[in-house]
Tab-separated table of C-alpha atoms in Angstrom:
chain	number	residue	atom	x	y	z
U	293	MET	CA	18.090	-7.106	-62.096
U	294	ALA	CA	19.963	-9.284	-64.580
U	295	LEU	CA	22.659	-8.203	-67.088
U	296	TRP	CA	24.318	-9.263	-70.237
U	297	ARG	CA	27.522	-8.794	-72.176
U	298	GLY	CA	28.499	-9.840	-75.794
U	299	SER	CA	28.294	-13.633	-75.946
U	300	ALA	CA	28.167	-14.227	-71.902
U	301	TYR	CA	25.664	-14.138	-70.202
U	302	ALA	CA	25.817	-11.961	-66.626
U	303	GLY	CA	23.300	-10.592	-64.438
U	304	PHE	CA	21.964	-8.986	-61.767
U	305	LEU	CA	18.456	-8.499	-59.905
U	306	ALA	CA	18.078	-6.034	-57.108
U	307	LEU	CA	15.392	-7.321	-54.554
U	308	ALA	CA	14.124	-5.939	-51.552
U	309	VAL	CA	13.397	-8.015	-48.251
U	310	GLY	CA	9.972	-6.675	-46.269
U	311	CYS	CA	7.941	-3.600	-46.374
U	312	VAL	CA	10.013	-1.301	-44.622
U	313	PHE	CA	9.234	2.343	-43.625
U	314	LEU	CA	12.358	4.227	-45.178
U	315	LEU	CA	13.496	7.784	-43.151
U	316	GLU	CA	17.013	9.065	-44.714
U	317	PRO	CA	17.238	12.633	-43.238
U	318	GLN	CA	18.263	15.794	-44.656
U	319	LEU	CA	19.793	17.150	-41.936
U	320	PRO	CA	21.006	20.918	-41.871
U	321	GLY	CA	24.999	21.198	-41.829
U	322	SER	CA	25.027	22.508	-38.320
U	323	ALA	CA	23.354	18.934	-37.337
U	324	LEU	CA	25.230	16.779	-39.482
U	325	ARG	CA	28.525	18.429	-38.426
U	326	TRP	CA	27.873	17.623	-34.642
U	327	LEU	CA	26.802	13.967	-35.364
U	328	TRP	CA	29.744	13.051	-37.315
U	329	SER	CA	32.019	14.847	-34.305
U	330	SER	CA	30.723	12.829	-31.632
U	331	LEU	CA	30.950	9.482	-33.620
U	332	GLN	CA	34.595	9.965	-33.301
U	333	LEU	CA	35.521	8.145	-36.231
U	334	GLY	CA	39.032	9.051	-36.871
U	335	PRO	CA	41.630	11.898	-35.918
U	336	ALA	CA	41.179	15.212	-37.292
U	337	PRO	CA	41.841	15.647	-40.938
U	338	VAL	CA	44.579	17.618	-42.305
U	339	PRO	CA	43.680	21.003	-44.205
U	340	PRO	CA	42.596	19.543	-47.956
U	341	GLY	CA	44.708	19.753	-50.920
U	342	PRO	CA	46.252	17.166	-53.306
U	343	GLY	CA	48.969	16.863	-50.731
U	344	SER	CA	46.491	16.021	-48.078
U	345	PRO	CA	45.470	12.508	-47.397
U	346	GLU	CA	42.317	12.935	-48.700
U	347	GLY	CA	43.517	14.407	-51.977
U	348	ARG	CA	46.235	11.825	-52.351
U	349	LEU	CA	43.620	8.987	-52.238
U	350	ALA	CA	40.854	10.730	-54.480
U	351	ALA	CA	44.032	10.582	-57.449
U	352	ALA	CA	45.043	7.293	-56.378
U	353	TRP	CA	41.536	5.934	-57.364
U	354	ASP	CA	41.471	7.758	-60.125
U	355	ALA	CA	44.367	6.014	-61.434
U	356	LEU	CA	42.872	2.610	-59.924
U	357	ILE	CA	39.372	2.753	-61.518
U	358	VAL	CA	39.386	0.771	-64.925
U	359	ARG	CA	36.700	-0.074	-66.763
U	360	PRO	CA	36.386	-3.944	-66.750
U	361	ALA	CA	37.702	-6.014	-70.395
U	362	ARG	CA	33.754	-6.976	-70.602
U	363	SER	CA	31.578	-4.631	-69.555
U	364	TRP	CA	27.525	-4.908	-69.057
U	365	ARG	CA	25.403	-4.374	-72.340
U	366	ARG	CA	21.636	-5.586	-70.931
U	367	VAL	CA	20.167	-5.076	-67.754
U	368	ALA	CA	17.277	-6.608	-66.247
U	369	VAL	CA	15.196	-4.728	-63.579
U	370	GLY	CA	12.897	-6.907	-60.651
U	371	VAL	CA	9.774	-4.442	-59.539
U	372	ASN	CA	10.485	-3.275	-56.465
U	373	ALA	CA	9.664	0.663	-56.719
U	374	CYS	CA	8.719	3.485	-54.508
U	375	VAL	CA	8.848	7.664	-53.385
U	376	ASP	CA	11.120	8.882	-51.236
U	377	VAL	CA	9.997	11.779	-49.750
U	378	VAL	CA	13.397	13.337	-48.078
U	379	LEU	CA	13.374	16.460	-45.814
U	380	SER	CA	15.344	17.179	-42.746
U	381	GLY	CA	14.035	14.543	-39.873
U	382	VAL	CA	14.251	17.268	-37.248
U	383	LYS	CA	11.893	19.537	-38.744
U	384	LEU	CA	9.643	16.821	-39.622
U	385	LEU	CA	9.617	15.304	-35.880
U	386	GLN	CA	8.685	19.581	-34.964
U	387	ALA	CA	5.475	19.222	-37.600
U	388	LEU	CA	4.208	15.733	-35.669
U	389	GLY	CA	4.657	18.056	-32.089
U	390	LEU	CA	7.837	15.651	-31.077
U	391	ASN	CA	10.564	16.771	-28.883
U	392	PRO	CA	13.612	14.512	-29.212
U	393	GLY	CA	14.404	12.147	-26.288
U	394	ASN	CA	17.091	9.563	-25.488
U	395	GLY	CA	16.502	7.226	-28.520
U	396	LYS	CA	15.101	3.641	-28.297
U	397	ASP	CA	14.943	0.808	-31.333
U	398	HIS	CA	11.842	-0.966	-32.150
U	399	THR	CA	11.406	-3.624	-34.118
U	400	GLU	CA	8.518	-2.096	-35.626
U	401	LEU	CA	7.003	1.127	-35.637
U	402	ARG	CA	3.380	1.580	-34.228
U	403	SER	CA	3.382	5.606	-33.256
U	404	ARG	CA	4.548	8.688	-33.729
U	405	ASN	CA	6.237	8.295	-30.484
U	406	ASP	CA	7.999	5.058	-32.070
U	407	LEU	CA	9.193	6.904	-34.492
U	408	GLU	CA	10.999	9.403	-32.812
U	409	ASP	CA	12.981	6.763	-30.643
U	410	ALA	CA	13.731	5.189	-33.604
U	411	PHE	CA	14.924	8.189	-35.416
U	412	VAL	CA	17.034	9.335	-32.374
U	413	HIS	CA	18.546	6.457	-31.698
U	414	PHE	CA	20.259	5.845	-35.098
U	415	MET	CA	21.352	9.359	-35.552
U	416	GLY	CA	23.165	9.308	-32.689
U	417	LYS	CA	25.149	6.065	-34.758
U	418	GLY	CA	25.329	7.948	-37.710
U	419	ALA	CA	23.175	5.084	-39.874
U	420	ALA	CA	20.235	4.900	-41.698
U	421	ALA	CA	17.381	2.589	-40.612
U	422	GLU	CA	14.580	0.768	-42.445
U	423	ARG	CA	11.292	-0.478	-40.081
U	424	PHE	CA	7.950	-1.612	-40.769
U	425	PHE	CA	5.478	1.028	-40.080
U	426	SER	CA	2.383	-1.643	-38.346
U	427	ASP	CA	-0.055	1.192	-38.467
U	428	LYS	CA	-1.578	1.716	-41.698
U	429	GLU	CA	-3.745	5.212	-40.600
U	430	THR	CA	-0.406	6.837	-38.563
U	431	PHE	CA	2.034	6.149	-41.412
U	432	HIS	CA	-0.267	7.422	-44.136
U	433	ASN	CA	-0.898	10.273	-41.712
U	434	ILE	CA	2.887	10.747	-41.097
U	435	ALA	CA	3.824	10.425	-44.621
U	436	GLN	CA	0.954	13.234	-46.154
U	437	ILE	CA	2.669	15.687	-43.663
U	438	ALA	CA	6.808	14.872	-44.973
U	439	SER	CA	5.166	15.179	-48.410
U	440	GLU	CA	3.198	18.374	-48.083
U	441	PHE	CA	6.868	19.742	-45.748
U	442	PRO	CA	7.494	23.028	-47.299
U	443	GLY	CA	11.048	22.255	-49.297
U	444	ALA	CA	10.019	18.473	-49.115
U	445	GLN	CA	11.864	16.539	-52.123
U	446	HIS	CA	10.356	13.300	-54.308
U	447	TYR	CA	12.442	10.533	-55.617
U	448	VAL	CA	12.418	7.501	-57.045
U	449	GLY	CA	12.772	4.916	-54.600
U	450	GLY	CA	13.084	1.147	-54.004
U	451	ASN	CA	16.158	-0.945	-54.608
U	452	ALA	CA	15.257	-2.397	-57.826
U	453	ALA	CA	14.547	1.394	-59.322
U	454	LEU	CA	17.581	3.080	-57.846
U	455	ILE	CA	19.900	0.137	-59.034
U	456	GLY	CA	18.473	-0.124	-62.436
U	457	GLN	CA	18.714	3.982	-63.166
U	458	LYS	CA	22.256	3.648	-62.376
U	459	PHE	CA	22.370	1.578	-65.427
U	460	ALA	CA	20.146	2.828	-67.399
U	461	ALA	CA	22.860	5.545	-68.940
U	462	ASN	CA	25.316	2.757	-70.136
U	463	SER	CA	22.905	-0.155	-70.610
U	464	ASP	CA	20.057	-1.544	-72.647
U	465	LEU	CA	17.061	-1.904	-69.987
U	466	LYS	CA	14.412	-4.357	-69.125
U	467	VAL	CA	11.726	-4.514	-66.499
U	468	MET	CA	11.224	-8.376	-65.235
U	469	THR	CA	8.027	-8.965	-62.820
U	470	SER	CA	9.758	-11.819	-61.282
U	471	ILE	CA	12.745	-13.736	-60.832
U	472	SER	CA	11.063	-17.020	-62.986
U	473	ASP	CA	11.230	-14.498	-66.102
U	474	ILE	CA	15.337	-14.721	-65.984
U	475	PRO	CA	16.806	-17.398	-67.761
U	476	THR	CA	18.564	-20.410	-65.831
U	477	GLY	CA	22.391	-19.582	-65.714
U	478	ILE	CA	22.239	-16.095	-65.090
U	479	PRO	CA	24.159	-14.195	-61.922
U	480	VAL	CA	21.638	-12.223	-59.713
U	481	HIS	CA	22.329	-9.750	-57.395
U	482	LEU	CA	20.686	-9.308	-53.857
U	483	GLU	CA	20.735	-6.309	-52.356
U	484	LEU	CA	19.726	-6.355	-48.787
U	485	ALA	CA	17.525	-3.992	-46.712
U	486	SER	CA	17.372	-3.630	-43.017
U	487	MET	CA	15.311	-6.433	-41.162
U	488	THR	CA	14.270	-7.397	-37.771
U	489	ASN	CA	12.906	-10.589	-37.798
U	490	ARG	CA	15.482	-12.831	-37.093
U	491	GLU	CA	13.435	-16.340	-37.968
U	492	LEU	CA	12.931	-14.523	-42.073
U	493	MET	CA	16.651	-13.586	-42.152
U	494	SER	CA	17.584	-16.841	-40.572
U	495	SER	CA	15.199	-18.828	-44.014
U	496	ILE	CA	17.060	-16.409	-46.167
U	497	VAL	CA	20.180	-17.737	-45.494
U	498	HIS	CA	19.318	-21.441	-45.306
U	499	GLN	CA	17.165	-21.857	-47.596
U	500	GLN	CA	16.636	-20.981	-51.309
U	501	VAL	CA	17.787	-16.874	-51.814
U	502	PHE	CA	21.403	-17.335	-51.089
U	503	SER	CA	22.259	-20.225	-52.830
U	504	ALA	CA	20.301	-18.618	-55.672
U	505	VAL	CA	21.707	-15.345	-55.813
U	506	THR	CA	25.596	-14.897	-56.965
U	507	SER	CA	26.395	-11.267	-55.798
U	508	LEU	CA	25.334	-9.625	-52.561
U	509	GLY	CA	25.241	-6.162	-51.038
U	510	LEU	CA	24.626	-5.041	-47.599
U	511	ASN	CA	25.513	-2.779	-44.718
U	512	GLU	CA	26.785	-3.180	-41.226
U	513	GLN	CA	23.232	-3.605	-39.769
U	514	GLU	CA	22.224	-6.017	-41.961
U	515	LEU	CA	25.766	-8.246	-41.723
U	516	LEU	CA	25.392	-8.335	-38.043
U	517	PHE	CA	21.873	-9.271	-38.192
U	518	LEU	CA	22.177	-11.655	-40.966
U	519	SER	CA	25.201	-13.435	-38.385
U	520	GLN	CA	23.275	-13.032	-35.648
U	521	SER	CA	20.263	-14.789	-37.221
U	522	ALA	CA	22.691	-17.583	-38.671
U	523	SER	CA	24.627	-18.346	-35.575
U	524	GLY	CA	27.555	-16.843	-37.327
U	525	PRO	CA	30.754	-15.425	-36.103
U	526	HIS	CA	30.739	-12.862	-33.669
U	527	SER	CA	26.820	-13.259	-33.336
U	528	SER	CA	27.320	-12.386	-29.713
U	529	LEU	CA	28.058	-9.062	-30.303
U	530	SER	CA	24.556	-6.797	-29.909
U	531	SER	CA	25.816	-3.867	-31.818
U	532	TRP	CA	28.161	-1.786	-33.399
U	533	THR	CA	30.412	0.827	-31.487
U	534	GLY	CA	31.806	3.326	-33.944
U	535	VAL	CA	33.448	1.985	-36.799
U	536	PRO	CA	32.928	-1.381	-37.334
U	537	ASP	CA	35.963	-3.309	-36.779
U	538	VAL	CA	37.152	-4.412	-40.068
U	539	GLY	CA	38.623	-7.542	-38.567
U	540	VAL	CA	35.580	-8.939	-37.640
U	541	VAL	CA	33.691	-8.160	-40.383
U	542	SER	CA	36.438	-9.610	-42.579
U	543	ASP	CA	35.429	-12.989	-40.968
U	544	ILE	CA	31.781	-12.590	-41.161
U	545	LEU	CA	32.293	-12.296	-44.916
U	546	PHE	CA	34.435	-15.249	-44.820
U	547	TRP	CA	32.058	-17.201	-43.282
U	548	ILE	CA	29.003	-16.465	-45.743
U	549	LEU	CA	31.507	-17.630	-48.564
U	550	LYS	CA	32.504	-20.798	-47.198
U	551	GLU	CA	29.364	-22.022	-45.647
U	552	HIS	CA	26.948	-20.542	-48.192
U	553	GLY	CA	28.761	-19.673	-51.122
U	554	LYS	CA	29.791	-21.777	-54.430
U	555	SER	CA	32.065	-24.854	-53.449
U	556	GLU	CA	32.727	-27.869	-55.418
U	557	SER	CA	30.036	-30.103	-52.893
U	558	ARG	CA	27.863	-27.153	-52.880
U	559	ALA	CA	24.913	-26.498	-55.080
U	560	SER	CA	25.151	-22.345	-54.295
U	561	ASP	CA	26.029	-19.765	-56.817
U	562	LEU	CA	26.868	-16.941	-54.528
U	563	THR	CA	30.605	-15.650	-55.102
U	564	ARG	CA	30.637	-12.225	-54.010
U	565	ILE	CA	29.722	-9.889	-51.193
U	566	HIS	CA	30.294	-6.018	-51.568
U	567	PHE	CA	29.942	-4.584	-48.298
U	568	HIS	CA	29.428	-1.388	-47.106
U	569	THR	CA	29.913	1.239	-44.378
U	570	LEU	CA	30.084	4.941	-43.319
U	571	ALA	CA	33.987	4.850	-43.321
U	572	TYR	CA	35.363	1.734	-45.758
U	573	HIS	CA	34.158	-0.662	-48.173
U	574	ILE	CA	35.262	-4.581	-48.666
U	575	LEU	CA	34.671	-6.591	-51.765
U	576	ALA	CA	35.024	-10.441	-50.739
U	577	THR	CA	35.022	-12.862	-54.021
U	578	VAL	CA	35.392	-16.633	-54.063
U	579	ASP	CA	38.686	-16.824	-56.016
U	580	GLY	CA	38.222	-17.703	-59.868
U	581	HIS	CA	34.754	-16.255	-60.637
U	582	TRP	CA	35.291	-12.364	-60.770
U	583	ALA	CA	37.505	-9.690	-62.204
U	584	ASN	CA	38.263	-5.989	-62.064
U	585	GLN	CA	37.243	-6.128	-58.269
U	586	LEU	CA	40.285	-3.612	-57.085
U	587	ALA	CA	38.535	-0.914	-59.537
U	588	ALA	CA	34.888	-1.905	-58.578
U	589	VAL	CA	35.489	-1.438	-54.538
U	590	ALA	CA	36.877	1.411	-55.792
U	591	ALA	CA	34.714	3.153	-57.775
U	592	GLY	CA	31.656	2.360	-55.064
U	593	ALA	CA	33.722	4.291	-52.583
U	594	ARG	CA	33.972	7.108	-54.868
U	595	MET	CA	30.510	7.104	-55.336
U	596	ALA	CA	29.667	7.456	-51.748
U	597	GLY	CA	31.797	10.668	-51.664
U	598	THR	CA	30.447	12.226	-54.870
U	599	GLN	CA	26.947	11.282	-54.530
U	600	ALA	CA	26.348	12.235	-50.808
U	601	CYS	CA	27.961	15.632	-51.434
U	602	ALA	CA	26.458	16.161	-54.766
U	603	THR	CA	29.782	16.708	-56.672
U	604	GLU	CA	30.892	15.578	-60.417
U	605	THR	CA	34.401	14.748	-58.728
U	606	ILE	CA	35.772	14.131	-55.428
U	607	ASP	CA	35.696	17.509	-53.652
U	608	THR	CA	38.709	17.655	-51.462
U	609	ARG	CA	36.998	19.974	-49.402
U	610	ARG	CA	34.019	18.741	-48.421
U	611	VAL	CA	35.127	15.429	-47.781
U	612	SER	CA	37.170	13.406	-44.777
U	613	LEU	CA	39.304	9.932	-44.401
U	614	LYS	CA	37.311	8.379	-41.229
U	615	ALA	CA	38.695	5.106	-42.237
U	616	PRO	CA	41.035	3.451	-39.423
U	617	ARG	CA	44.372	3.959	-40.225
U	618	GLU	CA	45.628	0.832	-38.752
U	619	PHE	CA	43.808	-2.948	-38.459
U	620	MET	CA	43.732	-6.455	-38.747
U	621	THR	CA	42.081	-8.684	-41.427
U	622	SER	CA	40.530	-10.876	-38.829
U	623	ARG	CA	40.025	-11.722	-35.543
U	624	SER	CA	39.229	-15.172	-35.183
U	625	ALA	CA	42.088	-16.308	-38.209
U	626	ALA	CA	45.791	-15.474	-37.844
U	627	GLY	CA	45.044	-12.283	-40.043
U	628	SER	CA	47.612	-9.572	-40.490
U	629	ARG	CA	47.987	-6.061	-39.598
U	630	VAL	CA	47.722	-3.300	-42.199
U	631	MET	CA	48.508	0.158	-42.072
U	632	LEU	CA	46.380	2.129	-44.654
U	633	ASN	CA	48.253	4.516	-47.158
U	634	PRO	CA	46.305	7.072	-49.197
U	635	ASN	CA	48.577	6.865	-52.204
U	636	GLU	CA	47.660	2.718	-52.106
U	637	PRO	CA	44.157	2.814	-51.192
U	638	VAL	CA	42.855	-0.524	-52.072
U	639	VAL	CA	43.947	-3.359	-49.616
U	640	GLU	CA	44.076	-6.808	-50.844
U	641	TRP	CA	44.178	-9.718	-48.390
U	642	HIS	CA	43.566	-13.909	-49.084
U	643	ARG	CA	41.929	-16.481	-46.742
U	644	GLU	CA	41.076	-20.128	-48.306
U	645	GLY	CA	40.178	-19.381	-51.688
U	646	VAL	CA	38.455	-15.982	-50.821
U	647	SER	CA	39.661	-12.804	-51.861
U	648	PHE	CA	39.183	-9.874	-50.127
U	649	HIS	CA	39.259	-6.156	-51.356
U	650	PHE	CA	39.385	-2.991	-48.835
U	651	THR	CA	39.344	0.776	-49.688
U	652	PRO	CA	38.655	3.586	-47.126
U	653	VAL	CA	35.667	6.042	-48.224
U	654	LEU	CA	36.273	9.698	-48.292
U	655	VAL	CA	32.846	10.709	-45.692
U	656	CYS	CA	31.047	14.331	-47.223
U	657	LYS	CA	31.248	16.838	-43.810
U	658	ASP	CA	27.719	18.111	-44.711
U	659	PRO	CA	25.683	15.501	-46.937
U	660	VAL	CA	23.764	16.920	-49.289
U	661	ARG	CA	21.336	13.489	-50.289
U	662	THR	CA	21.837	10.452	-48.553
U	663	VAL	CA	18.759	8.367	-49.813
U	664	GLY	CA	19.522	5.183	-52.267
U	665	LEU	CA	23.404	5.868	-50.951
U	666	GLY	CA	23.835	2.286	-50.947
U	667	ASP	CA	22.020	1.456	-53.803
U	668	ALA	CA	24.395	3.405	-55.594
U	669	ILE	CA	27.414	1.792	-54.193
U	670	SER	CA	26.417	-1.186	-55.179
U	671	ALA	CA	25.652	-0.445	-58.470
U	672	GLU	CA	28.669	1.325	-59.360
U	673	GLY	CA	30.037	-1.710	-58.052
U	674	LEU	CA	28.856	-4.097	-60.382
U	675	PHE	CA	28.885	-1.736	-63.189
U	676	TYR	CA	33.124	-2.070	-62.920
U	677	SER	CA	32.927	-5.726	-61.927
U	678	GLU	CA	33.533	-8.096	-64.435
U	679	VAL	CA	32.168	-11.715	-64.304
U	680	HIS	CA	33.842	-14.866	-65.792
U	681	PRO	CA	31.691	-16.346	-68.368
U	682	HIS	CA	31.834	-20.010	-66.426
U	683	SER	CA	30.267	-18.525	-63.313
């Protein structure tokens, strides 16, 4: 996607990487409550209300979230679209005659049993997953059963289409068929998807992709896999346990921008990364290229709480603060210790020319719909961002 504003050109392109099979189930409320509590993401919430941590945080966001001085005016959307079929994952497994077991990750899916393994594995982690389904006949059979299941809902899907939808109400929209259609000098946003091929991810990082994009959006699975594939910091970590450690995440984001981001000695345009996970978000930017990032990270986090709960504004009765109340800003350098204050929910720190903006997420207790949530978060963060003309 590309965006134009006033006399300055600015933009982004939402790209999907690889061919994926996406199942982000709409679980019954009782199952989700069990899942959320089993993750042990934080202390039990205070009863909701204006004086609760959730109420104070939501009010602070509303005061912080302001439009950028120069707004996006035109949007160019890369072609990447599909149909998302949304239904209860548990009910789909039952319809397929499968009984949940212990769960196991698979780099690709070849059978119904592989689907069941992966579903249980990632449900236990409270994480979405995308995996390529290599057996065409089995895939179409599962997709047909899912599509025809009573109560199944059908939505527009695909990174570019979902991000484009978010901008369509506020900008002129133009569909673009390839990156070559974008004039030179226009910033490009890449929204990563879940991957299992380390060689492909390494080539994306080291060759022509990262240097050609200006902004990057990704979640905790994609961030760790990126570091593992490109021999980055904390790459020996096999997987996250519970909420991803803020200091570890910060170290990897810093490494991406310092090793692959824009600098005087490197021909790269990358200056911004929006990291989003269930409990918190971080925006990392190379100094001098972006403005209004405090509002942008807060807007992205607020979007996570409202879209998951299907509400216009944050309903403090339906959300819970799950972010760590205390964290280190780095695990590999001399980071500082931060105590989270709901009255001042955006924490800012700096490291060698890179600025970080952190904010917690108010997690929906009984999610209504989570498909495409990461794309909505990134779109909202971009909508409130302001790119400097020289970037």
